[in-house]
């Protein structure tokens, strides 16, 4: 059995301790601020800039290597509307969306993006979509994995999953396990597909596991920390997203990574997911780099900090 085999709804917590420690160190480094000018966050050996298109390279050359995101999460939205605008069946929109997944993943791997997490299939989709559409999406997932594992190998991409994947059809789980095992030794971009995923259900699963641990170890609830919750999330093995992208122009989070995106920058594009390409990922990263991440602190543009504020009187109207 491979190290990332699906065996539990929160299978992300079954991760090497060393990997978790590495992720926590990476997160601490990100909070410390950007690196010195020109120092890339990504190892030079992982970059394949020469494989970008001319248009992609033009945008990439404007980016600051020291300010690249470690983790980009995407809400892939608009497959149905893309098909509807063309008077096509919805399933054709999903098929085109699957092509976008691979194209965007390959661009991510070329620029050395360590983590890319895609919202592929929500719990709500599973419960509320017509069964025929859900069944098609399951077949499409199997087909995508069968047809793209070799391309993942060629691009040094490793695939993983988060969500209540144990509830998916067994033949789909088998194909997911196969793809994860085939790519497990790859060291480039980690592509994580959120499947049968909902952030609220993730928190419920985490709290259940945490409660069981507390009972087993006789822990005092007063001593619980955010780190304790983090350890039981599906995403315990990865850093929190720096950038959240949503396609189709919708201004909502859709129950996606609610805990993890606490300090993420959010980028919304009107472009529908089937039309989204690597160049649009680079445009989103360029927009991300024009922002100032404060993590609850003060911006340099908010004025002079008044050291006497502690002793100032409060004016009452």
PDB file of N, CA and C in Angstrom, residues 223-267:
ATOM      1  N   UNK A 223      -6.036  23.552  26.823  1.00  0.00           N
ATOM      2  CA  UNK A 223      -4.688  23.569  26.266  1.00  0.00           C
ATOM      3  C   UNK A 223      -4.675  23.421  24.745  1.00  0.00           C
ATOM      4  N   UNK A 224      -5.848  23.344  24.129  1.00  0.00           N
ATOM      5  CA  UNK A 224      -5.906  23.188  22.680  1.00  0.00           C
ATOM      6  C   UNK A 224      -5.419  24.449  21.971  1.00  0.00           C
ATOM      7  N   UNK A 225      -4.767  24.264  20.842  1.00  0.00           N
ATOM      8  CA  UNK A 225      -4.246  25.376  20.050  1.00  0.00           C
ATOM      9  C   UNK A 225      -4.721  25.258  18.600  1.00  0.00           C
ATOM     10  N   UNK A 226      -4.479  26.302  17.825  1.00  0.00           N
ATOM     11  CA  UNK A 226      -4.788  26.243  16.398  1.00  0.00           C
ATOM     12  C   UNK A 226      -3.985  25.140  15.719  1.00  0.00           C
ATOM     13  N   UNK A 227      -2.771  24.920  16.185  1.00  0.00           N
ATOM     14  CA  UNK A 227      -1.940  23.867  15.606  1.00  0.00           C
ATOM     15  C   UNK A 227      -2.579  22.493  15.788  1.00  0.00           C
ATOM     16  N   UNK A 228      -3.252  22.287  16.918  1.00  0.00           N
ATOM     17  CA  UNK A 228      -3.936  21.010  17.142  1.00  0.00           C
ATOM     18  C   UNK A 228      -5.036  20.794  16.103  1.00  0.00           C
ATOM     19  N   UNK A 229      -5.773  21.861  15.792  1.00  0.00           N
ATOM     20  CA  UNK A 229      -6.800  21.751  14.754  1.00  0.00           C
ATOM     21  C   UNK A 229      -6.147  21.482  13.400  1.00  0.00           C
ATOM     22  N   UNK A 230      -5.099  22.234  13.106  1.00  0.00           N
ATOM     23  CA  UNK A 230      -4.405  22.084  11.820  1.00  0.00           C
ATOM     24  C   UNK A 230      -3.947  20.651  11.590  1.00  0.00           C
ATOM     25  N   UNK A 231      -3.465  20.006  12.623  1.00  0.00           N
ATOM     26  CA  UNK A 231      -2.936  18.646  12.490  1.00  0.00           C
ATOM     27  C   UNK A 231      -3.983  17.654  12.005  1.00  0.00           C
ATOM     28  N   UNK A 232      -5.256  17.975  12.234  1.00  0.00           N
ATOM     29  CA  UNK A 232      -6.321  17.040  11.892  1.00  0.00           C
ATOM     30  C   UNK A 232      -7.092  17.436  10.630  1.00  0.00           C
ATOM     31  N   UNK A 233      -6.663  18.493   9.960  1.00  0.00           N
ATOM     32  CA  UNK A 233      -7.293  18.874   8.701  1.00  0.00           C
ATOM     33  C   UNK A 233      -6.813  17.962   7.576  1.00  0.00           C
ATOM     34  N   UNK A 234      -7.595  17.888   6.506  1.00  0.00           N
ATOM     35  CA  UNK A 234      -7.159  17.128   5.335  1.00  0.00           C
ATOM     36  C   UNK A 234      -5.831  17.669   4.803  1.00  0.00           C
ATOM     37  N   UNK A 235      -5.594  18.960   5.010  1.00  0.00           N
ATOM     38  CA  UNK A 235      -4.447  19.652   4.414  1.00  0.00           C
ATOM     39  C   UNK A 235      -3.268  19.773   5.365  1.00  0.00           C
ATOM     40  N   UNK A 236      -3.197  18.919   6.366  1.00  0.00           N
ATOM     41  CA  UNK A 236      -2.127  19.030   7.367  1.00  0.00           C
ATOM     42  C   UNK A 236      -0.744  18.916   6.752  1.00  0.00           C
ATOM     43  N   UNK A 237      -0.642  18.311   5.581  1.00  0.00           N
ATOM     44  CA  UNK A 237       0.655  18.070   4.956  1.00  0.00           C
ATOM     45  C   UNK A 237       1.077  19.192   4.017  1.00  0.00           C
ATOM     46  N   UNK A 238       0.326  20.282   3.945  1.00  0.00           N
ATOM     47  CA  UNK A 238       0.671  21.348   3.007  1.00  0.00           C
ATOM     48  C   UNK A 238       0.538  22.718   3.665  1.00  0.00           C
ATOM     49  N   UNK A 239       1.232  23.732   3.136  1.00  0.00           N
ATOM     50  CA  UNK A 239       1.062  25.088   3.668  1.00  0.00           C
ATOM     51  C   UNK A 239      -0.290  25.652   3.258  1.00  0.00           C
ATOM     52  N   UNK A 240      -0.761  26.650   3.986  1.00  0.00           N
ATOM     53  CA  UNK A 240      -2.016  27.300   3.618  1.00  0.00           C
ATOM     54  C   UNK A 240      -1.852  28.037   2.286  1.00  0.00           C
ATOM     55  N   UNK A 241      -2.928  28.187   1.517  1.00  0.00           N
ATOM     56  CA  UNK A 241      -2.832  28.918   0.250  1.00  0.00           C
ATOM     57  C   UNK A 241      -2.438  30.377   0.468  1.00  0.00           C
ATOM     58  N   UNK A 242      -1.573  30.864  -0.404  1.00  0.00           N
ATOM     59  CA  UNK A 242      -1.244  32.293  -0.444  1.00  0.00           C
ATOM     60  C   UNK A 242      -2.228  33.037  -1.339  1.00  0.00           C
ATOM     61  N   UNK A 243      -2.688  32.358  -2.371  1.00  0.00           N
ATOM     62  CA  UNK A 243      -3.539  32.971  -3.388  1.00  0.00           C
ATOM     63  C   UNK A 243      -4.704  32.037  -3.702  1.00  0.00           C
ATOM     64  N   UNK A 244      -5.920  32.586  -3.640  1.00  0.00           N
ATOM     65  CA  UNK A 244      -7.127  31.853  -4.033  1.00  0.00           C
ATOM     66  C   UNK A 244      -7.684  32.496  -5.296  1.00  0.00           C
ATOM     67  N   UNK A 245      -7.820  31.708  -6.344  1.00  0.00           N
ATOM     68  CA  UNK A 245      -8.362  32.180  -7.616  1.00  0.00           C
ATOM     69  C   UNK A 245      -9.760  31.605  -7.795  1.00  0.00           C
ATOM     70  N   UNK A 246     -10.689  32.460  -8.219  1.00  0.00           N
ATOM     71  CA  UNK A 246     -12.030  31.971  -8.572  1.00  0.00           C
ATOM     72  C   UNK A 246     -12.346  32.407  -9.992  1.00  0.00           C
ATOM     73  N   UNK A 247     -12.723  31.459 -10.821  1.00  0.00           N
ATOM     74  CA  UNK A 247     -13.136  31.793 -12.174  1.00  0.00           C
ATOM     75  C   UNK A 247     -14.641  32.030 -12.225  1.00  0.00           C
ATOM     76  N   UNK A 248     -15.105  32.600 -13.330  1.00  0.00           N
ATOM     77  CA  UNK A 248     -16.527  32.833 -13.672  1.00  0.00           C
ATOM     78  C   UNK A 248     -17.108  34.083 -13.041  1.00  0.00           C
ATOM     79  N   UNK A 249     -16.317  34.825 -12.262  1.00  0.00           N
ATOM     80  CA  UNK A 249     -16.781  36.101 -11.733  1.00  0.00           C
ATOM     81  C   UNK A 249     -17.651  36.040 -10.502  1.00  0.00           C
ATOM     82  N   UNK A 250     -17.945  34.856 -10.014  1.00  0.00           N
ATOM     83  CA  UNK A 250     -18.783  34.737  -8.814  1.00  0.00           C
ATOM     84  C   UNK A 250     -17.999  35.185  -7.581  1.00  0.00           C
ATOM     85  N   UNK A 251     -18.662  35.971  -6.714  1.00  0.00           N
ATOM     86  CA  UNK A 251     -17.992  36.546  -5.544  1.00  0.00           C
ATOM     87  C   UNK A 251     -18.361  35.758  -4.289  1.00  0.00           C
ATOM     88  N   UNK A 252     -17.952  34.500  -4.258  1.00  0.00           N
ATOM     89  CA  UNK A 252     -18.208  33.693  -3.073  1.00  0.00           C
ATOM     90  C   UNK A 252     -17.143  32.607  -2.950  1.00  0.00           C
ATOM     91  N   UNK A 253     -17.063  32.026  -1.753  1.00  0.00           N
ATOM     92  CA  UNK A 253     -16.021  31.054  -1.427  1.00  0.00           C
ATOM     93  C   UNK A 253     -16.490  29.623  -1.674  1.00  0.00           C
ATOM     94  N   UNK A 254     -17.789  29.385  -1.629  1.00  0.00           N
ATOM     95  CA  UNK A 254     -18.377  28.073  -1.935  1.00  0.00           C
ATOM     96  C   UNK A 254     -17.859  26.951  -1.040  1.00  0.00           C
ATOM     97  N   UNK A 255     -17.703  27.245   0.249  1.00  0.00           N
ATOM     98  CA  UNK A 255     -17.370  26.191   1.216  1.00  0.00           C
ATOM     99  C   UNK A 255     -16.040  25.519   0.877  1.00  0.00           C
ATOM    100  N   UNK A 256     -15.054  26.330   0.515  1.00  0.00           N
ATOM    101  CA  UNK A 256     -13.754  25.813   0.068  1.00  0.00           C
ATOM    102  C   UNK A 256     -12.642  26.303   0.984  1.00  0.00           C
ATOM    103  N   UNK A 257     -11.955  25.408   1.641  1.00  0.00           N
ATOM    104  CA  UNK A 257     -10.755  25.713   2.428  1.00  0.00           C
ATOM    105  C   UNK A 257     -10.981  26.887   3.386  1.00  0.00           C
ATOM    106  N   UNK A 258     -12.094  26.869   4.101  1.00  0.00           N
ATOM    107  CA  UNK A 258     -12.459  28.019   4.929  1.00  0.00           C
ATOM    108  C   UNK A 258     -11.421  28.319   5.999  1.00  0.00           C
ATOM    109  N   UNK A 259     -10.866  27.302   6.629  1.00  0.00           N
ATOM    110  CA  UNK A 259      -9.841  27.516   7.654  1.00  0.00           C
ATOM    111  C   UNK A 259      -8.546  27.999   7.009  1.00  0.00           C
ATOM    112  N   UNK A 260      -8.189  27.397   5.900  1.00  0.00           N
ATOM    113  CA  UNK A 260      -6.865  27.594   5.321  1.00  0.00           C
ATOM    114  C   UNK A 260      -6.689  28.939   4.621  1.00  0.00           C
ATOM    115  N   UNK A 261      -7.769  29.557   4.152  1.00  0.00           N
ATOM    116  CA  UNK A 261      -7.622  30.795   3.374  1.00  0.00           C
ATOM    117  C   UNK A 261      -7.753  32.040   4.242  1.00  0.00           C
ATOM    118  N   UNK A 262      -7.554  31.896   5.543  1.00  0.00           N
ATOM    119  CA  UNK A 262      -7.722  33.026   6.463  1.00  0.00           C
ATOM    120  C   UNK A 262      -6.934  34.254   6.016  1.00  0.00           C
ATOM    121  N   UNK A 263      -5.730  34.063   5.485  1.00  0.00           N
ATOM    122  CA  UNK A 263      -4.893  35.188   5.068  1.00  0.00           C
ATOM    123  C   UNK A 263      -4.556  35.139   3.583  1.00  0.00           C
ATOM    124  N   UNK A 264      -5.282  34.354   2.817  1.00  0.00           N
ATOM    125  CA  UNK A 264      -5.020  34.265   1.380  1.00  0.00           C
ATOM    126  C   UNK A 264      -5.492  35.530   0.669  1.00  0.00           C
ATOM    127  N   UNK A 265      -4.783  35.901  -0.380  1.00  0.00           N
ATOM    128  CA  UNK A 265      -5.251  36.944  -1.280  1.00  0.00           C
ATOM    129  C   UNK A 265      -6.241  36.303  -2.254  1.00  0.00           C
ATOM    130  N   UNK A 266      -7.322  37.005  -2.565  1.00  0.00           N
ATOM    131  CA  UNK A 266      -8.374  36.450  -3.416  1.00  0.00           C
ATOM    132  C   UNK A 266      -8.389  37.190  -4.755  1.00  0.00           C
ATOM    133  N   UNK A 267      -8.374  36.416  -5.823  1.00  0.00           N
ATOM    134  CA  UNK A 267      -8.371  36.960  -7.178  1.00  0.00           C
ATOM    135  C   UNK A 267      -9.547  36.351  -7.932  1.00  0.00           C
TER     136      UNK A 267
END
